[in-house]
Tab-separated table of C-alpha atoms in Angstrom:
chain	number	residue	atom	x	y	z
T	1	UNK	CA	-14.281	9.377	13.449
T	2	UNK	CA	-11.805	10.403	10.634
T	3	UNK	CA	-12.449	14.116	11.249
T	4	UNK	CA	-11.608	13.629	14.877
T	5	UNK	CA	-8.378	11.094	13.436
T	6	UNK	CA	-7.350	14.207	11.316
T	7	UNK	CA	-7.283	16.438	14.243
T	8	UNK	CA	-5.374	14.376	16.283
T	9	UNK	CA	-2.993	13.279	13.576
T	10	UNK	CA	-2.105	16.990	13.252
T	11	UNK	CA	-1.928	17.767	17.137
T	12	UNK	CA	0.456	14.429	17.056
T	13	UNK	CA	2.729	14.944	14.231
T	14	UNK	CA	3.627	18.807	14.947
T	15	UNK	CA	4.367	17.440	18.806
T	16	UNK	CA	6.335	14.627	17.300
T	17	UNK	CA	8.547	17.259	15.610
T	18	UNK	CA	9.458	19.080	18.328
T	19	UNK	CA	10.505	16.356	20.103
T	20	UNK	CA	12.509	15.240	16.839
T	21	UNK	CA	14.050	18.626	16.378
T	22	UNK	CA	15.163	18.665	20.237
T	23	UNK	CA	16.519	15.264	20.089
T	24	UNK	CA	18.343	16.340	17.019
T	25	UNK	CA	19.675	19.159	18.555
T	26	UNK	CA	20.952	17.368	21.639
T	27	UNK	CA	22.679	14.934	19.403
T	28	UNK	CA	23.878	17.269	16.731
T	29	UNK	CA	27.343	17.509	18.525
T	30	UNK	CA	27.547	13.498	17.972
T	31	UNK	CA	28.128	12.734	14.314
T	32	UNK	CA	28.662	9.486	14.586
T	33	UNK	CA	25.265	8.940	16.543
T	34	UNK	CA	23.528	11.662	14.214
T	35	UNK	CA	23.813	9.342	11.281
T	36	UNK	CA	22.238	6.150	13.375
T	37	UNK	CA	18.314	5.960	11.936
T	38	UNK	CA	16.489	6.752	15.604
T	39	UNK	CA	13.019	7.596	14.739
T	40	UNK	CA	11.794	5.463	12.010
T	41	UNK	CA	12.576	2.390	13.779
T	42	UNK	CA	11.277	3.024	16.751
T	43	UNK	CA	7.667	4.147	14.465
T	44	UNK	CA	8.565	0.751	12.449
T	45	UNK	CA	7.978	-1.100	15.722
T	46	UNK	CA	5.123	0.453	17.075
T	47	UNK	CA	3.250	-0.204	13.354
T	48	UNK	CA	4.485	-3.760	14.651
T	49	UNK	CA	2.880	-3.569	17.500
T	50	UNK	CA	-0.602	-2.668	16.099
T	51	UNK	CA	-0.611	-5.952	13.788
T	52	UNK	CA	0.296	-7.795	16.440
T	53	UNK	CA	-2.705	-6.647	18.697
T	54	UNK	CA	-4.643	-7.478	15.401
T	55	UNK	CA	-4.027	-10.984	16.054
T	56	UNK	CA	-1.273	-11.117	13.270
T	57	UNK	CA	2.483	-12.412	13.215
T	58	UNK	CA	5.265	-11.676	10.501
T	59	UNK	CA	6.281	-14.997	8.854
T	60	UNK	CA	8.907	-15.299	5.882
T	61	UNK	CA	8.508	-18.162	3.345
T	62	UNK	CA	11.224	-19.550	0.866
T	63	UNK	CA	9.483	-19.841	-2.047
T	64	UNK	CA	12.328	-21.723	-3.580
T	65	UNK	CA	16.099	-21.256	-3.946
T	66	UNK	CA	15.943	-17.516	-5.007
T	67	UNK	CA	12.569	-16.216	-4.120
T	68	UNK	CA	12.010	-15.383	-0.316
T	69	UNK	CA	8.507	-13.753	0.527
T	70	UNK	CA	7.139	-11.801	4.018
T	71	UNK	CA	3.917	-12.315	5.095
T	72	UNK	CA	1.448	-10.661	8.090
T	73	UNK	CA	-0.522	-13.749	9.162
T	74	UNK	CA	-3.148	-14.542	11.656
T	75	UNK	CA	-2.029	-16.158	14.958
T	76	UNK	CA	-5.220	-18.285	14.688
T	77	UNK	CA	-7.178	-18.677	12.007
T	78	UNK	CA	-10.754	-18.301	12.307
T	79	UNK	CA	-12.753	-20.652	9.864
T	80	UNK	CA	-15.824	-18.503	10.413
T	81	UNK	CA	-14.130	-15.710	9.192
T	82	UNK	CA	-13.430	-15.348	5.617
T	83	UNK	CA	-10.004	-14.665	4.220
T	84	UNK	CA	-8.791	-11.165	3.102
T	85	UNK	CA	-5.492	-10.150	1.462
T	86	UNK	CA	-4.320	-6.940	1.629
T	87	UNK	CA	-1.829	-5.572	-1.423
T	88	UNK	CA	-0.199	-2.776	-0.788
T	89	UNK	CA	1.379	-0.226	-3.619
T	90	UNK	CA	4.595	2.239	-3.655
T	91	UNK	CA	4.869	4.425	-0.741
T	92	UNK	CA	6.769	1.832	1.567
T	93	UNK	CA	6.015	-1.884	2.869
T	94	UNK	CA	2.594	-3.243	4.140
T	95	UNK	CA	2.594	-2.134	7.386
T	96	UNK	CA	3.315	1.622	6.518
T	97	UNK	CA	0.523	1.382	4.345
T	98	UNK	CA	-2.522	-0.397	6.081
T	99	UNK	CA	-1.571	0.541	9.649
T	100	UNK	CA	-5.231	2.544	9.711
T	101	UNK	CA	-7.092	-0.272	8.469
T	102	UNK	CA	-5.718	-3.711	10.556
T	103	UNK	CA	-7.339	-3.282	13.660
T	104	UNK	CA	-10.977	-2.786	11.927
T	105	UNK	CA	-10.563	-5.379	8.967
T	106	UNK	CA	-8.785	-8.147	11.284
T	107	UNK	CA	-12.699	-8.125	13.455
T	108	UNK	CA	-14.428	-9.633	10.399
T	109	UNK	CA	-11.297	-11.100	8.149
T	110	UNK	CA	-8.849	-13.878	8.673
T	111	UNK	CA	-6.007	-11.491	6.868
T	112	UNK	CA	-2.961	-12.010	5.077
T	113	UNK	CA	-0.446	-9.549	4.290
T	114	UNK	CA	1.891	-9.935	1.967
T	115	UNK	CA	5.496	-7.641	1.132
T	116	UNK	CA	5.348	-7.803	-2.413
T	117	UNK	CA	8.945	-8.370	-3.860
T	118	UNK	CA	11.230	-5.834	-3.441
T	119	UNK	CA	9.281	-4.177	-0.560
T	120	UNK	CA	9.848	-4.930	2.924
T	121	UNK	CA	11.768	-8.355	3.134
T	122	UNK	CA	10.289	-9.871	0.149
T	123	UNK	CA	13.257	-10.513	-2.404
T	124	UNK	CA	13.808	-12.208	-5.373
T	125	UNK	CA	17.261	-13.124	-7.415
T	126	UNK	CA	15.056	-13.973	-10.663
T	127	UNK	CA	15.000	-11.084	-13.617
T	128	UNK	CA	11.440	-10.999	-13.243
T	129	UNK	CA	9.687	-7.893	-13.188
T	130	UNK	CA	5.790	-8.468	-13.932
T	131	UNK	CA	3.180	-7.993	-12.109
T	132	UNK	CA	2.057	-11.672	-12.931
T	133	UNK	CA	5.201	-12.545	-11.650
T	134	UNK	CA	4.135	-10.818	-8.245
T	135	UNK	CA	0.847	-12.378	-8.363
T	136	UNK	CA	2.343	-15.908	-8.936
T	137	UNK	CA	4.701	-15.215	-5.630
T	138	UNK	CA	1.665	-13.941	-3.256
T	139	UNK	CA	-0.678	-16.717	-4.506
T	140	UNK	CA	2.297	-19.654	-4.324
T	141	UNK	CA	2.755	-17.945	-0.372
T	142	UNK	CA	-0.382	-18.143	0.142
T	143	UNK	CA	-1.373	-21.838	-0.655
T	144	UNK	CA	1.900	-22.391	1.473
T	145	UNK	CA	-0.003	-20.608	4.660
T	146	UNK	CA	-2.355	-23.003	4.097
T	147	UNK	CA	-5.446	-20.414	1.876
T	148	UNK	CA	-7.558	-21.955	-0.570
T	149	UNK	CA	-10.396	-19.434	-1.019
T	150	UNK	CA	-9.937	-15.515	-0.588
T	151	UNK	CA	-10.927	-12.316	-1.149
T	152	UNK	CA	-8.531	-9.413	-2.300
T	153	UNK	CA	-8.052	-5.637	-1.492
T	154	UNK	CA	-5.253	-3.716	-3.666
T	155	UNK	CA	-4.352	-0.001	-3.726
T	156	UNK	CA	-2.137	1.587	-6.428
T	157	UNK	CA	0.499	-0.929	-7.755
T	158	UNK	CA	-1.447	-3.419	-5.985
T	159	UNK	CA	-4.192	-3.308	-8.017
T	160	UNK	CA	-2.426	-4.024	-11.041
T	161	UNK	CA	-0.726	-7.308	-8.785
T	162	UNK	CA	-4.035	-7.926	-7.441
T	163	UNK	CA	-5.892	-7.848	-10.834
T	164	UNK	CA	-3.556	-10.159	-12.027
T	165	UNK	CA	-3.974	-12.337	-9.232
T	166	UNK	CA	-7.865	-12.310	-9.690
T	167	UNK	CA	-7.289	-13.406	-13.268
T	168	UNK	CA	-5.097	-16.183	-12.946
T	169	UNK	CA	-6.539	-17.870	-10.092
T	170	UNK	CA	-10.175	-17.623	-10.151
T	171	UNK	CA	-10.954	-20.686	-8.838
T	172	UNK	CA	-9.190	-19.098	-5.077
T	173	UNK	CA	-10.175	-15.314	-5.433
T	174	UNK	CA	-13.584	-14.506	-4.578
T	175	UNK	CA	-14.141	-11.448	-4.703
T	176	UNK	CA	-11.708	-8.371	-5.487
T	177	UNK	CA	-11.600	-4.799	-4.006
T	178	UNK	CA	-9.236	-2.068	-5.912
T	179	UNK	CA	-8.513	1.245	-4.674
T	180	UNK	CA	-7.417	4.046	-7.059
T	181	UNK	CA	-5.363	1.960	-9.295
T	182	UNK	CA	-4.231	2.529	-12.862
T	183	UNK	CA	-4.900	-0.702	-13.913
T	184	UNK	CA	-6.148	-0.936	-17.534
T	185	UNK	CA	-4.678	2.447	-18.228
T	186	UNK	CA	-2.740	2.735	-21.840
T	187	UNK	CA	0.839	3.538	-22.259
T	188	UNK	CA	-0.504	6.837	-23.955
T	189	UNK	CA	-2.744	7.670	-20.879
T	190	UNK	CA	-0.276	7.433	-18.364
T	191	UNK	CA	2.514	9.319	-19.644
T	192	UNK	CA	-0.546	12.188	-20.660
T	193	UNK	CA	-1.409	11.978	-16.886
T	194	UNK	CA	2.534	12.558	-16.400
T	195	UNK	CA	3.191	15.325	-18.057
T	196	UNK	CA	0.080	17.181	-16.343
T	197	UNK	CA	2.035	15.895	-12.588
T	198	UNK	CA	5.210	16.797	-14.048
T	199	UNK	CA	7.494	14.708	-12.669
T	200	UNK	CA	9.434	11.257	-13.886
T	201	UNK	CA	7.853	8.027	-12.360
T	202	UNK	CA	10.784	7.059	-10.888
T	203	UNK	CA	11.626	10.313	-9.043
T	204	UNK	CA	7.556	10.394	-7.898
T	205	UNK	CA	7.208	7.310	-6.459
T	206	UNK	CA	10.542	6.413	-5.215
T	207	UNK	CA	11.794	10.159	-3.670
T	208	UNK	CA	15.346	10.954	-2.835
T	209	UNK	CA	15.185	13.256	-1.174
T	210	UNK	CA	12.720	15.534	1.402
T	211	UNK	CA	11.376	17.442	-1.098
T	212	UNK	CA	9.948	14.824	-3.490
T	213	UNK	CA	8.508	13.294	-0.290
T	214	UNK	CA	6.582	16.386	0.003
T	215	UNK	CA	5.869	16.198	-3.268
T	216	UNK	CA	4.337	12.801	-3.341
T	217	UNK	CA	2.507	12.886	-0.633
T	218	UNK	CA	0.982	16.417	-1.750
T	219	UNK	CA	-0.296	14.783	-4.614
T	220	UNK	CA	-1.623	11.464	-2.909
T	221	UNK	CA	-3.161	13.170	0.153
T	222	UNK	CA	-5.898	15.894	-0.031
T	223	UNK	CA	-7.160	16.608	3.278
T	224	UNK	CA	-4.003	17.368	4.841
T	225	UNK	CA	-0.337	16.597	4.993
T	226	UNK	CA	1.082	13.973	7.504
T	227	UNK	CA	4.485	15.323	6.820
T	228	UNK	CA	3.874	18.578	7.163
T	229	UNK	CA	5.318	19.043	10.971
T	230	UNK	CA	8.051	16.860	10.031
T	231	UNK	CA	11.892	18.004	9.949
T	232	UNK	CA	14.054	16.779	7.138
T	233	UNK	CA	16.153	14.725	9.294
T	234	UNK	CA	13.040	12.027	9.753
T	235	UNK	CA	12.070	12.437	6.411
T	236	UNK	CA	15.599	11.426	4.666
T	237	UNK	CA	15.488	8.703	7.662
T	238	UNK	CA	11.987	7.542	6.060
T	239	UNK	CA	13.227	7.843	2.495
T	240	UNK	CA	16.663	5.828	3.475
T	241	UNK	CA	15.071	2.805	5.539
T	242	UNK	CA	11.640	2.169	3.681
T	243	UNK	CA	11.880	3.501	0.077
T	244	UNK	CA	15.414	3.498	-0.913
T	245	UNK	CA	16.005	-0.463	-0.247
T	246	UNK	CA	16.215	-2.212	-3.417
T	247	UNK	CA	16.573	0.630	-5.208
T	248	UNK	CA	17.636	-1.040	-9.035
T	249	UNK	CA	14.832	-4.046	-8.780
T	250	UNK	CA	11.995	-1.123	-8.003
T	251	UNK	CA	13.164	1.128	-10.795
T	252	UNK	CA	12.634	-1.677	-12.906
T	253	UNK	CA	9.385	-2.185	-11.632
T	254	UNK	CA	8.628	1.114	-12.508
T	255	UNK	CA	9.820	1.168	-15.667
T	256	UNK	CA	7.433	-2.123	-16.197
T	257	UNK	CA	5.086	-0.940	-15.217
T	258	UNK	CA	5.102	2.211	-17.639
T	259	UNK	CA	5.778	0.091	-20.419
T	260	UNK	CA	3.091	-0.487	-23.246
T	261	UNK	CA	2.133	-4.066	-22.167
T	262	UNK	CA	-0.914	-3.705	-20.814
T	263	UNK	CA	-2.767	-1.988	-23.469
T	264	UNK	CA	-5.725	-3.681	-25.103
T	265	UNK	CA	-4.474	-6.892	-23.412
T	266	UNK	CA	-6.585	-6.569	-20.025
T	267	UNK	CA	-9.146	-9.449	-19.585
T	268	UNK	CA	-12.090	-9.190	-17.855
T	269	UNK	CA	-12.493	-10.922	-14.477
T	270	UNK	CA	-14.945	-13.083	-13.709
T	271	UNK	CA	-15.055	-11.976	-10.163
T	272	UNK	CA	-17.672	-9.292	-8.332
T	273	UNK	CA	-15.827	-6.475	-8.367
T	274	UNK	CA	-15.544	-3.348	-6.154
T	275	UNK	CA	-13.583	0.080	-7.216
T	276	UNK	CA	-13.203	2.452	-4.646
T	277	UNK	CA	-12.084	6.107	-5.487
T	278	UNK	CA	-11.197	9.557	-4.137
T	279	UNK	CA	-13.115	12.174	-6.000
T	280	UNK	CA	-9.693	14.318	-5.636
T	281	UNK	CA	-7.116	11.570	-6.922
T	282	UNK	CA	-4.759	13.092	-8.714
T	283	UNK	CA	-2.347	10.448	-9.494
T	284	UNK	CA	-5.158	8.174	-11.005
T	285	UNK	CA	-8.114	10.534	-11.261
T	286	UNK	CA	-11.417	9.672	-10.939
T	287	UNK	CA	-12.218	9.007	-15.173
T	288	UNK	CA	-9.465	6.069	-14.661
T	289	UNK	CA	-12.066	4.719	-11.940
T	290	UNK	CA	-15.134	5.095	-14.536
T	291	UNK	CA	-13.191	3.822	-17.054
T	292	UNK	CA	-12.117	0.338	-15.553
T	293	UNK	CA	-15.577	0.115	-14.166
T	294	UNK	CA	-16.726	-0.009	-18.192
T	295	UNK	CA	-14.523	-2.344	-19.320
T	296	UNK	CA	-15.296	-4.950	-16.692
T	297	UNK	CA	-19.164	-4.503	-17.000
T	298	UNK	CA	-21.743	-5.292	-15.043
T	299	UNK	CA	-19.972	-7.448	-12.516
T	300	UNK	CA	-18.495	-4.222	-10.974
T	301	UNK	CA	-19.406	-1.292	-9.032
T	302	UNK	CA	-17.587	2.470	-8.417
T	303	UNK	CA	-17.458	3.600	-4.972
T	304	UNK	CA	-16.433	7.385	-4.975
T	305	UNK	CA	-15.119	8.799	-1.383
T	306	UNK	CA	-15.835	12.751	-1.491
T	307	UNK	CA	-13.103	15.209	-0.426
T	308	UNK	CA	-10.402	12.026	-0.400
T	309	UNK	CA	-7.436	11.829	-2.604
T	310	UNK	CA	-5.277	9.037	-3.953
T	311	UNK	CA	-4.495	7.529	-0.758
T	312	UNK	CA	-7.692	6.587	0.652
T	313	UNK	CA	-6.446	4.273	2.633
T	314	UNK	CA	-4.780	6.942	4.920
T	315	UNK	CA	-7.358	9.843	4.193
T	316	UNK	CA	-10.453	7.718	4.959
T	317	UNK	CA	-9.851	4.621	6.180
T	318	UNK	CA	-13.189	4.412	8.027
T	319	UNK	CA	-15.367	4.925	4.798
T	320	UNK	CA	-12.968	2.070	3.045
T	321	UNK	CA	-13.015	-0.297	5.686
T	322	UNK	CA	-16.755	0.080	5.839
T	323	UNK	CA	-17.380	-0.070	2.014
T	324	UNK	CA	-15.061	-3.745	1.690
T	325	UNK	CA	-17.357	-4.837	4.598
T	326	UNK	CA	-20.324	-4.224	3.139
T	327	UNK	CA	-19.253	-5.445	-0.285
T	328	UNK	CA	-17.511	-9.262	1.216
T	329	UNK	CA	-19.486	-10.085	4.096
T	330	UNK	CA	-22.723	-12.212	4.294
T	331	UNK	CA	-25.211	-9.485	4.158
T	332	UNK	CA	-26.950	-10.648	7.472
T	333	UNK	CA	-23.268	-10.590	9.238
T	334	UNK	CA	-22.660	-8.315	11.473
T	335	UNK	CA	-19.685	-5.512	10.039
T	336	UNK	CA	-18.181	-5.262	13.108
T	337	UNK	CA	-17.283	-8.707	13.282
């Protein structure tokens, strides 16, 4: 299934360029309508779309007077279902980021989808920059929808949200799924795993510009390039609507997050715990994965994806949906829901 997703992808997005690079050309003439974003949004709605045939709906909750958060919720709620959420990382909001993985996980999972501050419309006026902060706005939104008991799954940045989440409220999380996340990582470690990428944190995960798209996504993605087809003009478009929004408050997250304050402070959870890595990561390589897996004992297990980078989530969706199946449902359940 995700070699014949691969093919297609590639038949899609080198089709999708031509089209982009005709309608460019037909509007090129127009500045005025030139500068109006005409590609992402209509992509934007069509992710939209998918959720909402996954029996979810967007709500926004006022957490209080200057902390608003965006959720993906179920229509219905399924009490014979258990609850999932899904935390996404850097790379855009949720629904750029598990538009592969809805449609499968919403058969067997009442889920919840947070944007986590600063992403999407999630937005905060308060200084704070943690990722217990985060954790404290997801799980407050949460008990607000109405969830008591959960289960987590958390890719990249998520993970360290999600890990904090786990901690702090182990009487609601149940169990915890992390993809390829630095979490437990010293200062020391990440800036040596820097200097072998080569490029500031700020500039990686929040590009500019076309070319550190490329550049990310090179490094997240191993089996192939979604971007490769795709003209600069969509790419700024992408960069401008989904990555560049709140630019100051996700520098700072950034610069958090590289700061020394997670090292030798990282409890262990008392959770079941699932890791799930790309044997090619090379943003968090796979020694991170072996090296979390130590520290929180025998409660957890490593799940390595062969020939999958960083962003298993888009590389091999399939295999991840099928390993946080396996891991949170009643063993005599059936996966497909």
């Amino acid at each position: 299934m995700e070699s014949l997703r691969l093919c297609f992808h590639n038949f899609l997005s080198y089709h999708l360029s031509i089209i982009v690079k005709i309608f460019r050309w037909l509007f090129s003439p127009l500045p005025t309508i030139k500068r109006f974003p005409l590609f992402v949004p209509f992509i934007d709605a069509y992710i939209s779309l998918l959720f909402r045939f996954s029996n979810l709906s967007p709500c926004t909750l006022d957490l209080d007077d200057q902390t608003t958060i965006h959720f993906w919720a179920p229509n219905h709620r399924r009490y014979d279902k258990p609850n999932l959420v899904l935390i996404h990382g850097y790379g855009g909001d949720a629904k750029w980021q598990f538009m592969y993985q809805v449609k499968s996980l919403a058969q067997s999972f009442n889920l919840y989808i947070p944007d986590l501050l600063f992403f999407g419309k999630s937005y905060t006026t308060r200084k704070e920059r943690t990722e217990e902060f985060q954790a404290k706005c997801v799980v407050q939104g949460l008990k607000e929808l109405g969830v008591r008991n959960c289960s987590m799954f958390a890719i990249s940045y998520g993970g360290f949200v999600g890990y904090r989440m786990a901690e702090m409220n182990p009487e609601m999380v149940e169990k915890v799924v992390i993809l390829s996340s630095g979490v437990g990582c010293s200062k020391d470690q990440k800036e040596e795993q820097l200097k072998k990428i080569g490029r500031d944190p700020v500039e990686l995960l929040i590009p500019a510009k076309p070319e550190d798209l490329h550049v990310l996504v090179n490094l997240s993605i191993y089996k192939y390039n979604p971007f490769k087809w795709a003209p600069d003009y969509f790419l700024q478009e992408f960069i401008d609507m989904i990555s560049r929004t709140y630019l100051k408050e996700k520098q700072e997250l950034v610069h958090h997050l590289m700061s020394n304050h997670t090292d030798c402070r990282l409890p262990i959870l008392n959770q079941e715990t699932l890791l799930i890595w790309g044997d090619k990561d090379r943003v968090f390589p796979l020694m991170f994965g072996y090296q979390l897996q130590r520290h929180l004992g025998p409660r957890a297990k490593l799940e390595i994806i062969k020939n999958t980078g960083h962003a298993a989530n888009i590389e091999s969706p399939d295999s991840v949906n099928a390993l946080i199946k396996a891991f949170i449902l009643p063993q005599s359940k059936d996966l497909n829901g």
